[in-house]
């Protein structure tokens, strides 16, 4: 398998020393430099991380001839170092292939950091011409990719540091070509114009970058969800991974995304709920979300069907250095995709691995480079097991609504075999009272089967499905986020408890109450 890396590459130079005094002329520390080191930076960090995991690693650039020579020497040093220090022990056949399209007015940026221990006291950059890649070289590079690389590529990473390597014209021609060939496109952005990345498989902004794109800060789960709803649809992106510094990271995807081209019909027609004017029984649960959106996003099952996988930061994490953390994360995503069968059905596992990679990166002094030894510790041994993972959820499903559809789609996306446990009529009465259910068990089961989402439907008469969960011992037990893990019945018998974000959903009870209230008002008007 081969991977192509495109984007802005830099030279990171470190002046390492000690400081015990202030300068007599101005109140700044005097640093006595002990040694000077340099390494590839920007997308160069990603190059260094993926070597050893892919049979071929391709990198293309557009620089002057002098910088081509510098990069050639640096790449030779990287491959030699990784081979001799054991970093590539699992795959010594990895080959780095570099090609430069000469452009004399483009020069490498050199970022100089003055370091005392793990602290960066200052940074100064050599002036460089940051002119964009020429149209001539854009066309040459596109032709080279199409004619010589496309057939063997599995993944392409675009790393944008806004230094001219990834022009809008180039990206808008490249991404459709890659997607048509079935190649995964991963983007690490810095600019707020995502139109050039339209159609990418995944984009990985940090909190600040996401806020620039959305126009308001990403300060909580609600603003993150609204941002994802807008961006996934507007830019036709499959997945967004939003890194949230001390709060961990959040992965967003549409309900229809299971690594297939399957598109499910919306429960509510998009014309029903637009601009907050909905008069249906769903209006209360949606109106606030419409008003919160500065872009006036139409809110319907079709446009708000966004799922979130939240992975919190490790509570005992002790950050030392964040330089290159984002590069390590996107490299890890590429490696996960390459090594994991049906990777897009293992997104929870991916998030757990990325959390470990992120922790390792910020706890490492200097720029962390992913290596096979660490990867073996991050990655579960049974991730490609042929044994099917079981997802279990339960409910009454009395009056089917959009929240039910979202829950079942969510469950379907995190495992292989979905078991849906449904309360019998007697069980519903035990939980909801003698007036329930509204629809009989037979009606509810027929409706659920029509959705064709559950692999297995089991009926239970007890008040809770505890005994079922004890016997099945599912890999994933899914419940709404209005519960805590400790409150969830049967959580001790599941390998993992997954909370589905249900805080913005309506419920059957709410719908029934609204109908009763409306009926009461109608009767009052008749009697008057």
mmCIF file of C-alpha atoms in Angstrom, residues 173-505:
data_model
loop_
_atom_site.group_PDB
_atom_site.id
_atom_site.type_symbol
_atom_site.label_atom_id
_atom_site.label_comp_id
_atom_site.label_asym_id
_atom_site.label_seq_id
_atom_site.Cartn_x
_atom_site.Cartn_y
_atom_site.Cartn_z
ATOM 1 C CA UNK A 173 -8.932 19.529 -9.197
ATOM 2 C CA UNK A 174 -7.117 16.935 -7.084
ATOM 3 C CA UNK A 175 -9.770 15.851 -4.567
ATOM 4 C CA UNK A 176 -12.472 14.850 -7.101
ATOM 5 C CA UNK A 177 -9.874 12.823 -8.998
ATOM 6 C CA UNK A 178 -8.854 11.002 -5.813
ATOM 7 C CA UNK A 179 -12.426 10.388 -4.642
ATOM 8 C CA UNK A 180 -13.422 8.982 -8.020
ATOM 9 C CA UNK A 181 -10.548 6.513 -7.675
ATOM 10 C CA UNK A 182 -11.758 5.469 -4.201
ATOM 11 C CA UNK A 183 -8.780 6.993 -2.384
ATOM 12 C CA UNK A 184 -9.146 8.252 1.191
ATOM 13 C CA UNK A 185 -8.353 11.994 1.468
ATOM 14 C CA UNK A 186 -7.290 13.325 4.894
ATOM 15 C CA UNK A 187 -6.918 17.074 5.447
ATOM 16 C CA UNK A 188 -5.107 18.999 8.183
ATOM 17 C CA UNK A 189 -6.251 22.601 7.588
ATOM 18 C CA UNK A 190 -5.154 26.008 8.847
ATOM 19 C CA UNK A 191 -7.177 28.422 6.712
ATOM 20 C CA UNK A 192 -10.850 29.234 7.208
ATOM 21 C CA UNK A 193 -11.691 28.655 3.528
ATOM 22 C CA UNK A 194 -12.660 24.993 3.313
ATOM 23 C CA UNK A 195 -14.163 25.249 -0.163
ATOM 24 C CA UNK A 196 -10.855 24.027 -1.564
ATOM 25 C CA UNK A 197 -11.179 20.828 0.501
ATOM 26 C CA UNK A 198 -14.750 20.074 -0.548
ATOM 27 C CA UNK A 199 -15.410 16.341 -0.854
ATOM 28 C CA UNK A 200 -12.538 15.186 1.398
ATOM 29 C CA UNK A 201 -12.985 12.019 3.467
ATOM 30 C CA UNK A 202 -11.910 13.598 6.748
ATOM 31 C CA UNK A 203 -10.766 17.013 7.900
ATOM 32 C CA UNK A 204 -8.990 17.610 11.226
ATOM 33 C CA UNK A 205 -9.237 21.156 12.597
ATOM 34 C CA UNK A 206 -8.324 22.177 16.110
ATOM 35 C CA UNK A 207 -10.738 24.195 18.214
ATOM 36 C CA UNK A 208 -9.481 27.582 16.988
ATOM 37 C CA UNK A 209 -9.480 26.567 13.312
ATOM 38 C CA UNK A 210 -13.029 25.215 13.585
ATOM 39 C CA UNK A 211 -14.150 28.485 15.158
ATOM 40 C CA UNK A 212 -12.683 30.477 12.259
ATOM 41 C CA UNK A 213 -14.638 28.365 9.769
ATOM 42 C CA UNK A 214 -17.931 28.511 11.673
ATOM 43 C CA UNK A 215 -17.685 32.182 12.629
ATOM 44 C CA UNK A 216 -18.287 31.604 16.349
ATOM 45 C CA UNK A 217 -16.045 29.983 18.991
ATOM 46 C CA UNK A 218 -16.342 26.252 19.677
ATOM 47 C CA UNK A 219 -16.864 26.463 23.425
ATOM 48 C CA UNK A 220 -19.020 23.447 24.236
ATOM 49 C CA UNK A 221 -20.687 20.332 22.828
ATOM 50 C CA UNK A 222 -23.619 22.336 21.446
ATOM 51 C CA UNK A 223 -21.469 24.757 19.425
ATOM 52 C CA UNK A 224 -19.358 21.821 18.225
ATOM 53 C CA UNK A 225 -22.469 19.985 17.037
ATOM 54 C CA UNK A 226 -23.772 23.046 15.208
ATOM 55 C CA UNK A 227 -20.387 23.581 13.559
ATOM 56 C CA UNK A 228 -20.293 19.954 12.409
ATOM 57 C CA UNK A 229 -23.844 20.076 11.041
ATOM 58 C CA UNK A 230 -22.966 23.091 8.961
ATOM 59 C CA UNK A 231 -19.543 21.949 7.729
ATOM 60 C CA UNK A 232 -20.361 18.310 6.902
ATOM 61 C CA UNK A 233 -23.175 19.324 4.606
ATOM 62 C CA UNK A 234 -21.716 22.519 3.188
ATOM 63 C CA UNK A 235 -18.369 20.974 2.220
ATOM 64 C CA UNK A 236 -19.586 17.385 1.573
ATOM 65 C CA UNK A 237 -17.078 15.926 4.035
ATOM 66 C CA UNK A 238 -17.604 12.449 5.494
ATOM 67 C CA UNK A 239 -15.926 12.971 8.881
ATOM 68 C CA UNK A 240 -14.650 15.863 10.975
ATOM 69 C CA UNK A 241 -12.190 15.265 13.801
ATOM 70 C CA UNK A 242 -12.110 18.332 16.055
ATOM 71 C CA UNK A 243 -9.179 18.310 18.496
ATOM 72 C CA UNK A 244 -10.152 20.169 21.687
ATOM 73 C CA UNK A 245 -6.863 20.496 23.649
ATOM 74 C CA UNK A 246 -7.504 19.623 27.314
ATOM 75 C CA UNK A 247 -11.051 18.435 26.521
ATOM 76 C CA UNK A 248 -9.822 15.674 24.217
ATOM 77 C CA UNK A 249 -11.326 15.342 20.746
ATOM 78 C CA UNK A 250 -14.683 14.867 19.023
ATOM 79 C CA UNK A 251 -15.447 12.985 15.810
ATOM 80 C CA UNK A 252 -18.528 13.983 13.812
ATOM 81 C CA UNK A 253 -20.154 12.085 10.965
ATOM 82 C CA UNK A 254 -23.514 11.832 9.246
ATOM 83 C CA UNK A 255 -25.887 8.978 10.055
ATOM 84 C CA UNK A 256 -25.662 7.739 6.482
ATOM 85 C CA UNK A 257 -21.883 7.340 6.722
ATOM 86 C CA UNK A 258 -20.980 3.695 7.200
ATOM 87 C CA UNK A 259 -18.287 3.586 4.561
ATOM 88 C CA UNK A 260 -20.944 2.968 1.942
ATOM 89 C CA UNK A 261 -22.814 5.143 -0.533
ATOM 90 C CA UNK A 262 -26.025 4.264 1.256
ATOM 91 C CA UNK A 263 -28.342 7.246 1.736
ATOM 92 C CA UNK A 264 -31.342 6.767 3.991
ATOM 93 C CA UNK A 265 -34.554 8.711 3.421
ATOM 94 C CA UNK A 266 -35.172 11.444 6.016
ATOM 95 C CA UNK A 267 -37.966 10.832 8.492
ATOM 96 C CA UNK A 268 -39.192 14.414 8.093
ATOM 97 C CA UNK A 269 -39.252 16.209 4.763
ATOM 98 C CA UNK A 270 -36.723 19.038 4.732
ATOM 99 C CA UNK A 271 -39.466 21.475 3.678
ATOM 100 C CA UNK A 272 -41.273 20.946 6.981
ATOM 101 C CA UNK A 273 -38.685 22.461 9.319
ATOM 102 C CA UNK A 274 -36.956 25.536 7.946
ATOM 103 C CA UNK A 275 -35.894 28.805 9.592
ATOM 104 C CA UNK A 276 -37.724 28.066 12.831
ATOM 105 C CA UNK A 277 -41.218 28.158 11.303
ATOM 106 C CA UNK A 278 -42.090 24.544 12.042
ATOM 107 C CA UNK A 279 -45.571 24.072 13.446
ATOM 108 C CA UNK A 280 -45.386 20.298 13.815
ATOM 109 C CA UNK A 281 -45.024 18.304 17.013
ATOM 110 C CA UNK A 282 -41.248 18.361 16.541
ATOM 111 C CA UNK A 283 -40.894 22.144 16.734
ATOM 112 C CA UNK A 284 -39.994 22.443 20.418
ATOM 113 C CA UNK A 285 -36.996 20.126 20.081
ATOM 114 C CA UNK A 286 -35.664 21.888 16.996
ATOM 115 C CA UNK A 287 -36.535 25.569 17.345
ATOM 116 C CA UNK A 288 -33.651 26.462 19.673
ATOM 117 C CA UNK A 289 -31.125 24.825 17.364
ATOM 118 C CA UNK A 290 -32.373 26.855 14.410
ATOM 119 C CA UNK A 291 -32.199 30.128 16.327
ATOM 120 C CA UNK A 292 -28.687 29.330 17.541
ATOM 121 C CA UNK A 293 -27.429 28.997 13.964
ATOM 122 C CA UNK A 294 -26.115 32.246 12.518
ATOM 123 C CA UNK A 295 -26.309 30.683 9.063
ATOM 124 C CA UNK A 296 -30.019 29.814 9.362
ATOM 125 C CA UNK A 297 -29.390 26.099 8.878
ATOM 126 C CA UNK A 298 -32.556 24.222 7.906
ATOM 127 C CA UNK A 299 -33.169 21.732 10.669
ATOM 128 C CA UNK A 300 -34.633 18.402 9.668
ATOM 129 C CA UNK A 301 -33.630 14.774 10.028
ATOM 130 C CA UNK A 302 -31.775 15.161 6.737
ATOM 131 C CA UNK A 303 -29.655 18.128 7.861
ATOM 132 C CA UNK A 304 -29.169 17.524 11.567
ATOM 133 C CA UNK A 305 -28.415 13.814 11.452
ATOM 134 C CA UNK A 306 -24.902 14.239 12.824
ATOM 135 C CA UNK A 307 -23.394 11.831 15.316
ATOM 136 C CA UNK A 308 -20.633 12.647 17.774
ATOM 137 C CA UNK A 309 -18.016 10.347 19.255
ATOM 138 C CA UNK A 310 -16.395 12.203 22.136
ATOM 139 C CA UNK A 311 -13.061 10.997 23.492
ATOM 140 C CA UNK A 312 -12.034 12.885 26.656
ATOM 141 C CA UNK A 313 -8.468 13.745 27.519
ATOM 142 C CA UNK A 314 -6.757 11.368 29.967
ATOM 143 C CA UNK A 315 -7.177 12.877 33.430
ATOM 144 C CA UNK A 316 -3.602 12.062 34.438
ATOM 145 C CA UNK A 317 -2.045 13.484 31.253
ATOM 146 C CA UNK A 318 0.876 15.849 31.945
ATOM 147 C CA UNK A 319 1.588 17.936 28.829
ATOM 148 C CA UNK A 320 5.176 18.976 28.169
ATOM 149 C CA UNK A 321 5.265 19.991 24.507
ATOM 150 C CA UNK A 322 2.435 20.341 21.966
ATOM 151 C CA UNK A 323 4.654 20.930 18.902
ATOM 152 C CA UNK A 324 3.753 18.452 16.165
ATOM 153 C CA UNK A 325 0.855 16.859 18.071
ATOM 154 C CA UNK A 326 -1.581 17.467 15.205
ATOM 155 C CA UNK A 327 0.877 15.949 12.727
ATOM 156 C CA UNK A 328 1.143 12.802 14.865
ATOM 157 C CA UNK A 329 -2.667 12.543 15.034
ATOM 158 C CA UNK A 330 -3.225 12.723 11.269
ATOM 159 C CA UNK A 331 -0.374 10.262 10.676
ATOM 160 C CA UNK A 332 -2.023 7.878 13.162
ATOM 161 C CA UNK A 333 -5.356 8.195 11.329
ATOM 162 C CA UNK A 334 -3.647 7.181 8.077
ATOM 163 C CA UNK A 335 -1.947 4.199 9.725
ATOM 164 C CA UNK A 336 -5.208 3.107 11.380
ATOM 165 C CA UNK A 337 -7.040 3.207 8.033
ATOM 166 C CA UNK A 338 -4.277 1.269 6.319
ATOM 167 C CA UNK A 339 -4.100 -1.477 8.970
ATOM 168 C CA UNK A 340 -7.768 -1.867 9.931
ATOM 169 C CA UNK A 341 -10.291 -3.904 7.997
ATOM 170 C CA UNK A 342 -13.565 -1.953 7.584
ATOM 171 C CA UNK A 343 -11.969 0.972 9.420
ATOM 172 C CA UNK A 344 -15.058 3.114 9.029
ATOM 173 C CA UNK A 345 -17.000 0.621 11.186
ATOM 174 C CA UNK A 346 -14.369 0.902 13.937
ATOM 175 C CA UNK A 347 -14.516 4.631 14.645
ATOM 176 C CA UNK A 348 -14.782 4.199 18.418
ATOM 177 C CA UNK A 349 -11.598 2.126 18.391
ATOM 178 C CA UNK A 350 -9.900 4.725 16.227
ATOM 179 C CA UNK A 351 -10.779 7.489 18.685
ATOM 180 C CA UNK A 352 -9.366 5.541 21.621
ATOM 181 C CA UNK A 353 -6.110 4.981 19.722
ATOM 182 C CA UNK A 354 -5.893 8.651 18.696
ATOM 183 C CA UNK A 355 -6.367 9.659 22.322
ATOM 184 C CA UNK A 356 -3.362 7.526 23.284
ATOM 185 C CA UNK A 357 -1.298 8.970 20.422
ATOM 186 C CA UNK A 358 -2.233 12.500 21.472
ATOM 187 C CA UNK A 359 -1.259 11.819 25.053
ATOM 188 C CA UNK A 360 2.093 10.383 24.011
ATOM 189 C CA UNK A 361 2.722 13.389 21.752
ATOM 190 C CA UNK A 362 2.081 16.066 24.377
ATOM 191 C CA UNK A 363 4.041 14.175 27.035
ATOM 192 C CA UNK A 364 7.097 13.937 24.756
ATOM 193 C CA UNK A 365 9.780 16.621 24.894
ATOM 194 C CA UNK A 366 10.131 17.840 21.304
ATOM 195 C CA UNK A 367 8.167 16.735 18.276
ATOM 196 C CA UNK A 368 6.777 13.225 18.710
ATOM 197 C CA UNK A 369 7.224 10.861 15.761
ATOM 198 C CA UNK A 370 4.942 7.833 15.549
ATOM 199 C CA UNK A 371 6.765 4.498 15.439
ATOM 200 C CA UNK A 372 5.748 0.820 15.182
ATOM 201 C CA UNK A 373 6.801 0.011 18.749
ATOM 202 C CA UNK A 374 4.422 2.566 20.247
ATOM 203 C CA UNK A 375 1.740 1.701 17.695
ATOM 204 C CA UNK A 376 1.734 -1.915 18.838
ATOM 205 C CA UNK A 377 0.917 -0.672 22.350
ATOM 206 C CA UNK A 378 -1.796 1.738 21.192
ATOM 207 C CA UNK A 379 -3.641 -0.681 18.926
ATOM 208 C CA UNK A 380 -5.836 -3.537 20.287
ATOM 209 C CA UNK A 381 -4.656 -6.935 19.090
ATOM 210 C CA UNK A 382 -8.171 -8.128 18.188
ATOM 211 C CA UNK A 383 -9.166 -5.135 16.061
ATOM 212 C CA UNK A 384 -9.251 -7.186 12.838
ATOM 213 C CA UNK A 385 -10.814 -10.224 14.442
ATOM 214 C CA UNK A 386 -13.392 -12.059 12.318
ATOM 215 C CA UNK A 387 -15.603 -12.293 15.413
ATOM 216 C CA UNK A 388 -18.522 -9.902 15.019
ATOM 217 C CA UNK A 389 -18.905 -7.136 17.593
ATOM 218 C CA UNK A 390 -22.344 -6.988 19.197
ATOM 219 C CA UNK A 391 -24.179 -3.714 19.827
ATOM 220 C CA UNK A 392 -27.109 -3.748 22.256
ATOM 221 C CA UNK A 393 -29.739 -1.091 22.872
ATOM 222 C CA UNK A 394 -33.304 -1.175 24.116
ATOM 223 C CA UNK A 395 -36.486 0.850 24.282
ATOM 224 C CA UNK A 396 -40.272 0.930 23.994
ATOM 225 C CA UNK A 397 -40.336 2.580 20.526
ATOM 226 C CA UNK A 398 -44.002 3.413 21.081
ATOM 227 C CA UNK A 399 -44.347 6.384 18.719
ATOM 228 C CA UNK A 400 -41.432 6.209 16.290
ATOM 229 C CA UNK A 401 -39.709 9.594 15.852
ATOM 230 C CA UNK A 402 -36.482 11.097 14.545
ATOM 231 C CA UNK A 403 -34.634 10.435 17.817
ATOM 232 C CA UNK A 404 -35.271 6.686 17.431
ATOM 233 C CA UNK A 405 -33.949 6.732 13.857
ATOM 234 C CA UNK A 406 -30.801 8.579 14.906
ATOM 235 C CA UNK A 407 -30.203 6.163 17.788
ATOM 236 C CA UNK A 408 -30.532 3.069 15.594
ATOM 237 C CA UNK A 409 -28.341 4.516 12.835
ATOM 238 C CA UNK A 410 -25.762 5.390 15.476
ATOM 239 C CA UNK A 411 -25.818 1.852 16.874
ATOM 240 C CA UNK A 412 -25.519 0.381 13.383
ATOM 241 C CA UNK A 413 -22.398 2.427 12.771
ATOM 242 C CA UNK A 414 -20.313 1.292 15.753
ATOM 243 C CA UNK A 415 -20.453 -2.495 15.475
ATOM 244 C CA UNK A 416 -21.285 -5.499 13.318
ATOM 245 C CA UNK A 417 -24.466 -6.997 14.827
ATOM 246 C CA UNK A 418 -27.197 -4.815 16.318
ATOM 247 C CA UNK A 419 -29.496 -6.432 18.868
ATOM 248 C CA UNK A 420 -32.561 -4.348 19.642
ATOM 249 C CA UNK A 421 -34.444 -5.279 22.825
ATOM 250 C CA UNK A 422 -38.049 -4.059 22.818
ATOM 251 C CA UNK A 423 -40.341 -3.811 25.861
ATOM 252 C CA UNK A 424 -43.444 -5.981 25.620
ATOM 253 C CA UNK A 425 -46.810 -4.314 26.223
ATOM 254 C CA UNK A 426 -46.736 -5.441 29.856
ATOM 255 C CA UNK A 427 -43.185 -4.134 30.285
ATOM 256 C CA UNK A 428 -44.222 -0.760 28.828
ATOM 257 C CA UNK A 429 -47.092 -0.555 31.342
ATOM 258 C CA UNK A 430 -44.676 -1.321 34.190
ATOM 259 C CA UNK A 431 -42.473 1.594 33.114
ATOM 260 C CA UNK A 432 -44.913 4.124 31.627
ATOM 261 C CA UNK A 433 -48.254 3.474 33.320
ATOM 262 C CA UNK A 434 -51.551 1.766 32.454
ATOM 263 C CA UNK A 435 -52.366 4.071 29.502
ATOM 264 C CA UNK A 436 -49.346 2.936 27.540
ATOM 265 C CA UNK A 437 -48.342 1.702 25.039
ATOM 266 C CA UNK A 438 -50.216 3.668 22.382
ATOM 267 C CA UNK A 439 -49.207 1.127 19.727
ATOM 268 C CA UNK A 440 -49.332 -2.613 20.346
ATOM 269 C CA UNK A 441 -46.211 -4.750 20.426
ATOM 270 C CA UNK A 442 -47.090 -6.261 17.046
ATOM 271 C CA UNK A 443 -47.395 -2.795 15.481
ATOM 272 C CA UNK A 444 -44.131 -1.603 17.038
ATOM 273 C CA UNK A 445 -42.174 -4.661 15.873
ATOM 274 C CA UNK A 446 -43.519 -4.404 12.317
ATOM 275 C CA UNK A 447 -42.520 -0.719 12.181
ATOM 276 C CA UNK A 448 -38.998 -1.440 13.439
ATOM 277 C CA UNK A 449 -38.539 -4.253 10.954
ATOM 278 C CA UNK A 450 -39.505 -1.914 8.109
ATOM 279 C CA UNK A 451 -36.497 0.255 8.993
ATOM 280 C CA UNK A 452 -34.169 -2.696 8.307
ATOM 281 C CA UNK A 453 -31.629 -1.444 10.845
ATOM 282 C CA UNK A 454 -31.633 -4.066 13.603
ATOM 283 C CA UNK A 455 -30.035 -7.452 12.896
ATOM 284 C CA UNK A 456 -32.018 -9.050 15.699
ATOM 285 C CA UNK A 457 -35.085 -7.904 17.671
ATOM 286 C CA UNK A 458 -35.714 -9.473 21.084
ATOM 287 C CA UNK A 459 -38.833 -8.872 23.189
ATOM 288 C CA UNK A 460 -38.634 -8.811 26.990
ATOM 289 C CA UNK A 461 -41.423 -8.776 29.615
ATOM 290 C CA UNK A 462 -39.417 -7.607 32.619
ATOM 291 C CA UNK A 463 -39.210 -3.966 33.661
ATOM 292 C CA UNK A 464 -35.543 -3.798 32.540
ATOM 293 C CA UNK A 465 -33.421 -5.852 30.090
ATOM 294 C CA UNK A 466 -30.842 -6.693 32.786
ATOM 295 C CA UNK A 467 -31.108 -10.453 32.338
ATOM 296 C CA UNK A 468 -30.789 -10.147 28.547
ATOM 297 C CA UNK A 469 -27.664 -8.027 28.864
ATOM 298 C CA UNK A 470 -26.192 -10.474 31.392
ATOM 299 C CA UNK A 471 -26.687 -13.361 28.978
ATOM 300 C CA UNK A 472 -25.573 -11.567 25.790
ATOM 301 C CA UNK A 473 -22.615 -9.629 27.251
ATOM 302 C CA UNK A 474 -22.483 -7.163 24.342
ATOM 303 C CA UNK A 475 -19.361 -5.428 23.108
ATOM 304 C CA UNK A 476 -21.214 -2.082 23.080
ATOM 305 C CA UNK A 477 -24.152 -1.145 25.299
ATOM 306 C CA UNK A 478 -25.742 2.048 23.947
ATOM 307 C CA UNK A 479 -27.972 4.389 25.938
ATOM 308 C CA UNK A 480 -28.972 8.041 25.727
ATOM 309 C CA UNK A 481 -26.735 10.709 27.227
ATOM 310 C CA UNK A 482 -29.481 11.676 29.699
ATOM 311 C CA UNK A 483 -28.071 8.771 31.737
ATOM 312 C CA UNK A 484 -24.682 8.504 33.409
ATOM 313 C CA UNK A 485 -22.700 5.299 32.957
ATOM 314 C CA UNK A 486 -23.344 4.369 36.592
ATOM 315 C CA UNK A 487 -27.123 4.647 36.070
ATOM 316 C CA UNK A 488 -27.246 2.324 33.068
ATOM 317 C CA UNK A 489 -28.801 -1.059 33.745
ATOM 318 C CA UNK A 490 -26.432 -3.926 32.855
ATOM 319 C CA UNK A 491 -23.333 -1.765 32.333
ATOM 320 C CA UNK A 492 -21.234 -4.246 34.328
ATOM 321 C CA UNK A 493 -21.862 -6.951 31.675
ATOM 322 C CA UNK A 494 -20.840 -4.896 28.626
ATOM 323 C CA UNK A 495 -17.299 -4.447 27.376
ATOM 324 C CA UNK A 496 -18.008 -0.787 26.668
ATOM 325 C CA UNK A 497 -20.851 1.611 27.441
ATOM 326 C CA UNK A 498 -21.496 4.205 24.728
ATOM 327 C CA UNK A 499 -23.601 7.292 25.422
ATOM 328 C CA UNK A 500 -25.635 8.517 22.473
ATOM 329 C CA UNK A 501 -26.189 12.286 22.416
ATOM 330 C CA UNK A 502 -29.931 12.413 23.025
ATOM 331 C CA UNK A 503 -30.114 15.752 24.835
ATOM 332 C CA UNK A 504 -31.717 17.485 21.850
ATOM 333 C CA UNK A 505 -34.232 14.791 20.946
#
